[in-house]
Amino acid sequence: TEQSYIMIKPDGVQRGLVGDVIKRFEQRGYTLKGLKLINVAKDLAEKHYQDLSARPFFPALVDYICSGPVVAMVWEGKGVVATGRKMIGATNPLASEPGTIRGDFAIEVGRNVIHGSDSVESAQREISLWFPEGVAEWTPVAKPWIYE
Ligand code: GTP
Ligand code: MG
C-alpha cells in the first residue's frame, strides 16, 4: 500500500497543532504507521531537503527544521501521497485554500507548519531516511468500512 512521509515542522509543534494534523489524516481514513517526536540533526535536515541545497533559502530552511522538535510520521492508504499534498495545501500558505492545513494555520512559506512527500519515490526515500528502524505493522479494524 502507498505510504507518505508527513512531518509537523517545529512551528506546528510549538503552536499546538499536532493533534489537529493527526486528526485530519485519521478522519480521512488514512492509517498511522510510524510516529515519533524528535529533535532533528543538521545532517538529517540537509539530506531531507537535499534537492533544495542550491536555493538561497536553504540555510534558513535547515535552521528552521532544526529549531525545535518535529513530529515525524508515516501515513498509509490509497492515494495518500497526492491526497496528503492536497490536504496540506500550497507551499506558500497565502496561496493555500482555506480548509487545507497551511490554508487554515499559516501565513509565511518559511513557517508553513507541515511537510508532505511530493511523489511516491520521494516518500520511499524519506521514509527510509527518517524511519531506518522501520514502522509498525497493523491493520485497522475499520478498513472494510473505508475501502469497498
Ligand atoms: P515540503 O512539504 O516542506 O517539502 O514543502 P513543499 O513541497 O510544499 O515545498 P518545497 O519542497 O519546494 O520547499 C520545501 C520547504 O522549503 C517549504 O515547505 C518551505 O518551508 C521552504 N521554502 C520553499 N520555498 C521557499 C522560499 O522561497 N523561501 C523560504 N524562506 N522558504 C521556502
Ligand atoms: Mg517538498
Short mmCIF file of C-alpha atoms and ligand atoms in Angstrom, two decimals:
data_model
loop_
_atom_site.label_atom_id
_atom_site.label_comp_id
_atom_site.label_asym_id
_atom_site.label_seq_id
_atom_site.Cartn_x
_atom_site.Cartn_y
_atom_site.Cartn_z
CA THR A 1 0.00 0.00 0.00
CA GLU A 2 1.09 3.56 -0.67
CA GLN A 3 2.81 5.44 2.14
CA SER A 4 3.76 9.09 2.63
CA TYR A 5 6.21 10.80 4.94
CA ILE A 6 4.38 13.57 6.77
CA MET A 7 6.21 15.84 9.22
CA ILE A 8 4.84 18.50 11.54
CA LYS A 9 7.55 21.17 11.50
CA PRO A 10 8.81 22.92 14.67
CA ASP A 11 6.29 25.78 14.34
CA GLY A 12 3.42 23.30 14.17
CA VAL A 13 4.62 21.57 17.33
CA GLN A 14 5.23 24.87 19.19
CA ARG A 15 1.78 26.14 18.20
CA GLY A 16 -0.02 23.03 19.45
CA LEU A 17 -1.21 21.83 16.03
CA VAL A 18 -0.08 18.20 16.41
CA GLY A 19 -3.49 16.86 17.41
CA ASP A 20 -5.33 18.71 14.66
CA VAL A 21 -2.99 17.47 11.93
CA ILE A 22 -3.21 13.86 13.13
CA LYS A 23 -7.00 14.16 13.42
CA ARG A 24 -7.34 15.26 9.79
CA PHE A 25 -5.37 12.28 8.46
CA GLU A 26 -7.20 9.85 10.77
CA GLN A 27 -10.61 11.22 9.83
CA ARG A 28 -9.82 10.96 6.13
CA GLY A 29 -9.29 7.25 6.67
CA TYR A 30 -5.52 7.00 6.46
CA THR A 31 -3.57 4.67 8.71
CA LEU A 32 -0.80 5.86 11.03
CA LYS A 33 2.18 3.52 10.59
CA GLY A 34 5.03 5.48 12.21
CA LEU A 35 5.20 8.35 14.72
CA LYS A 36 7.97 10.00 16.73
CA LEU A 37 8.78 13.40 18.25
CA ILE A 38 12.42 14.21 17.60
CA ASN A 39 14.96 16.99 17.53
CA VAL A 40 16.46 16.94 14.05
CA ALA A 41 20.23 16.80 13.49
CA LYS A 42 21.52 19.22 10.87
CA ASP A 43 22.77 16.49 8.53
CA LEU A 44 19.35 14.78 8.55
CA ALA A 45 17.58 18.07 7.68
CA GLU A 46 20.12 18.65 4.88
CA LYS A 47 19.59 15.15 3.49
CA HIS A 48 15.82 15.50 3.68
CA TYR A 49 15.87 18.74 1.65
CA GLN A 50 18.93 17.80 -0.49
CA ASP A 51 17.15 18.77 -3.74
CA LEU A 52 16.90 22.37 -2.47
CA SER A 53 20.56 22.72 -1.41
CA ALA A 54 21.37 25.27 -4.14
CA ARG A 55 18.47 27.57 -3.21
CA PRO A 56 19.20 30.83 -1.35
CA PHE A 57 16.77 29.93 1.46
CA PHE A 58 18.39 26.51 2.12
CA PRO A 59 20.42 27.52 5.23
CA ALA A 60 17.35 29.20 6.76
CA LEU A 61 15.25 26.15 5.90
CA VAL A 62 17.68 23.80 7.64
CA ASP A 63 17.83 26.11 10.70
CA TYR A 64 14.01 26.17 10.78
CA ILE A 65 13.69 22.38 10.69
CA CYS A 66 16.33 22.09 13.45
CA SER A 67 14.83 24.87 15.63
CA GLY A 68 12.69 22.56 17.79
CA PRO A 69 11.19 19.09 17.81
CA VAL A 70 9.26 17.83 14.79
CA VAL A 71 6.65 15.07 14.62
CA ALA A 72 7.83 12.55 12.02
CA MET A 73 5.05 10.30 10.69
CA VAL A 74 4.32 7.65 8.12
CA TRP A 75 0.73 7.54 6.85
CA GLU A 76 -0.61 4.76 4.65
CA GLY A 77 -3.56 4.38 2.30
CA LYS A 78 -4.86 4.70 -1.23
CA GLY A 79 -3.50 7.85 -2.88
CA VAL A 80 -2.01 9.16 0.37
CA VAL A 81 0.91 10.97 -1.31
CA ALA A 82 -1.20 13.14 -3.65
CA THR A 83 -4.16 13.47 -1.28
CA GLY A 84 -1.81 14.32 1.59
CA ARG A 85 -0.38 17.16 -0.51
CA LYS A 86 -3.93 18.41 -1.22
CA MET A 87 -4.79 18.28 2.48
CA ILE A 88 -1.58 20.22 3.25
CA GLY A 89 -2.11 22.93 0.61
CA ALA A 90 0.24 25.05 -1.50
CA THR A 91 3.84 25.70 -0.42
CA ASN A 92 3.09 29.41 0.09
CA PRO A 93 0.33 29.49 2.73
CA LEU A 94 -1.17 32.69 1.32
CA ALA A 95 -1.88 30.66 -1.83
CA SER A 96 -3.25 27.67 0.13
CA GLU A 97 -7.00 27.19 0.03
CA PRO A 98 -8.92 27.55 3.29
CA GLY A 99 -9.68 24.03 4.51
CA THR A 100 -6.13 22.90 3.89
CA ILE A 101 -3.69 22.65 6.80
CA ARG A 102 -1.50 25.53 5.59
CA GLY A 103 -4.57 27.47 4.44
CA ASP A 104 -6.06 27.23 7.91
CA PHE A 105 -2.94 27.65 10.05
CA ALA A 106 -0.12 29.50 8.27
CA ILE A 107 0.89 32.75 6.58
CA GLU A 108 4.53 32.53 5.51
CA VAL A 109 6.41 29.98 3.38
CA GLY A 110 9.19 29.85 5.97
CA ARG A 111 6.69 28.86 8.70
CA ASN A 112 4.34 26.58 6.81
CA VAL A 113 3.73 24.04 9.62
CA ILE A 114 3.97 20.74 7.77
CA HIS A 115 5.84 18.70 5.18
CA GLY A 116 4.40 16.05 2.85
CA SER A 117 6.23 13.86 0.33
CA ASP A 118 5.76 15.11 -3.25
CA SER A 119 5.84 11.71 -5.02
CA VAL A 120 5.77 8.00 -4.22
CA GLU A 121 9.53 7.85 -4.96
CA SER A 122 10.27 10.78 -2.59
CA ALA A 123 8.09 9.12 0.03
CA GLN A 124 10.12 5.90 -0.13
CA ARG A 125 13.39 7.83 0.15
CA GLU A 126 12.12 9.97 3.04
CA ILE A 127 10.62 7.05 4.98
CA SER A 128 13.91 5.14 4.87
CA LEU A 129 15.75 8.33 5.87
CA TRP A 130 13.51 9.17 8.86
CA PHE A 131 12.49 5.62 9.89
CA PRO A 132 15.56 3.42 9.28
CA GLU A 133 14.25 1.25 12.14
CA GLY A 134 11.06 0.57 10.16
CA VAL A 135 7.43 1.26 11.02
CA ALA A 136 4.63 -0.55 12.86
CA GLU A 137 2.74 -3.44 11.27
CA TRP A 138 -1.01 -3.42 11.84
CA THR A 139 -4.34 -3.45 10.04
CA PRO A 140 -7.10 -1.18 11.36
CA VAL A 141 -10.40 -2.95 12.08
CA ALA A 142 -12.26 -0.14 10.24
CA LYS A 143 -10.56 -0.98 6.94
CA PRO A 144 -13.65 -2.61 5.32
CA TRP A 145 -15.67 0.48 6.32
CA ILE A 146 -13.23 2.77 4.49
CA TYR A 147 -12.43 0.61 1.42
CA GLU A 148 -15.04 -1.31 -0.59
P1 GTP B 1 7.66 20.49 1.92
O1 GTP B 1 6.44 19.66 2.09
O2 GTP B 1 8.21 21.04 3.22
O3 GTP B 1 8.72 19.78 1.10
O4 GTP B 1 7.17 21.79 1.12
P2 GTP B 1 6.77 21.85 -0.42
O5 GTP B 1 6.97 20.53 -1.08
O6 GTP B 1 5.41 22.45 -0.46
O7 GTP B 1 7.81 22.92 -1.00
P3 GTP B 1 9.33 22.67 -1.43
O8 GTP B 1 9.70 21.24 -1.33
O9 GTP B 1 9.55 23.37 -2.71
O10 GTP B 1 10.11 23.50 -0.31
C1 GTP B 1 10.41 22.90 0.93
C2 GTP B 1 10.25 23.93 2.02
O11 GTP B 1 11.23 24.95 1.85
C3 GTP B 1 8.92 24.68 2.02
O12 GTP B 1 7.89 23.98 2.66
C4 GTP B 1 9.29 25.92 2.79
O13 GTP B 1 9.32 25.67 4.20
C5 GTP B 1 10.70 26.18 2.29
N1 GTP B 1 10.68 27.08 1.16
C6 GTP B 1 10.35 26.81 -0.12
N2 GTP B 1 10.45 27.89 -0.90
C7 GTP B 1 10.85 28.89 -0.07
C8 GTP B 1 11.14 30.26 -0.26
O14 GTP B 1 11.03 30.81 -1.36
N3 GTP B 1 11.53 30.97 0.84
C9 GTP B 1 11.66 30.39 2.06
N4 GTP B 1 12.04 31.13 3.12
N5 GTP B 1 11.39 29.10 2.29
C10 GTP B 1 10.99 28.37 1.23
MG MG B 2 8.74 19.45 -0.92
#
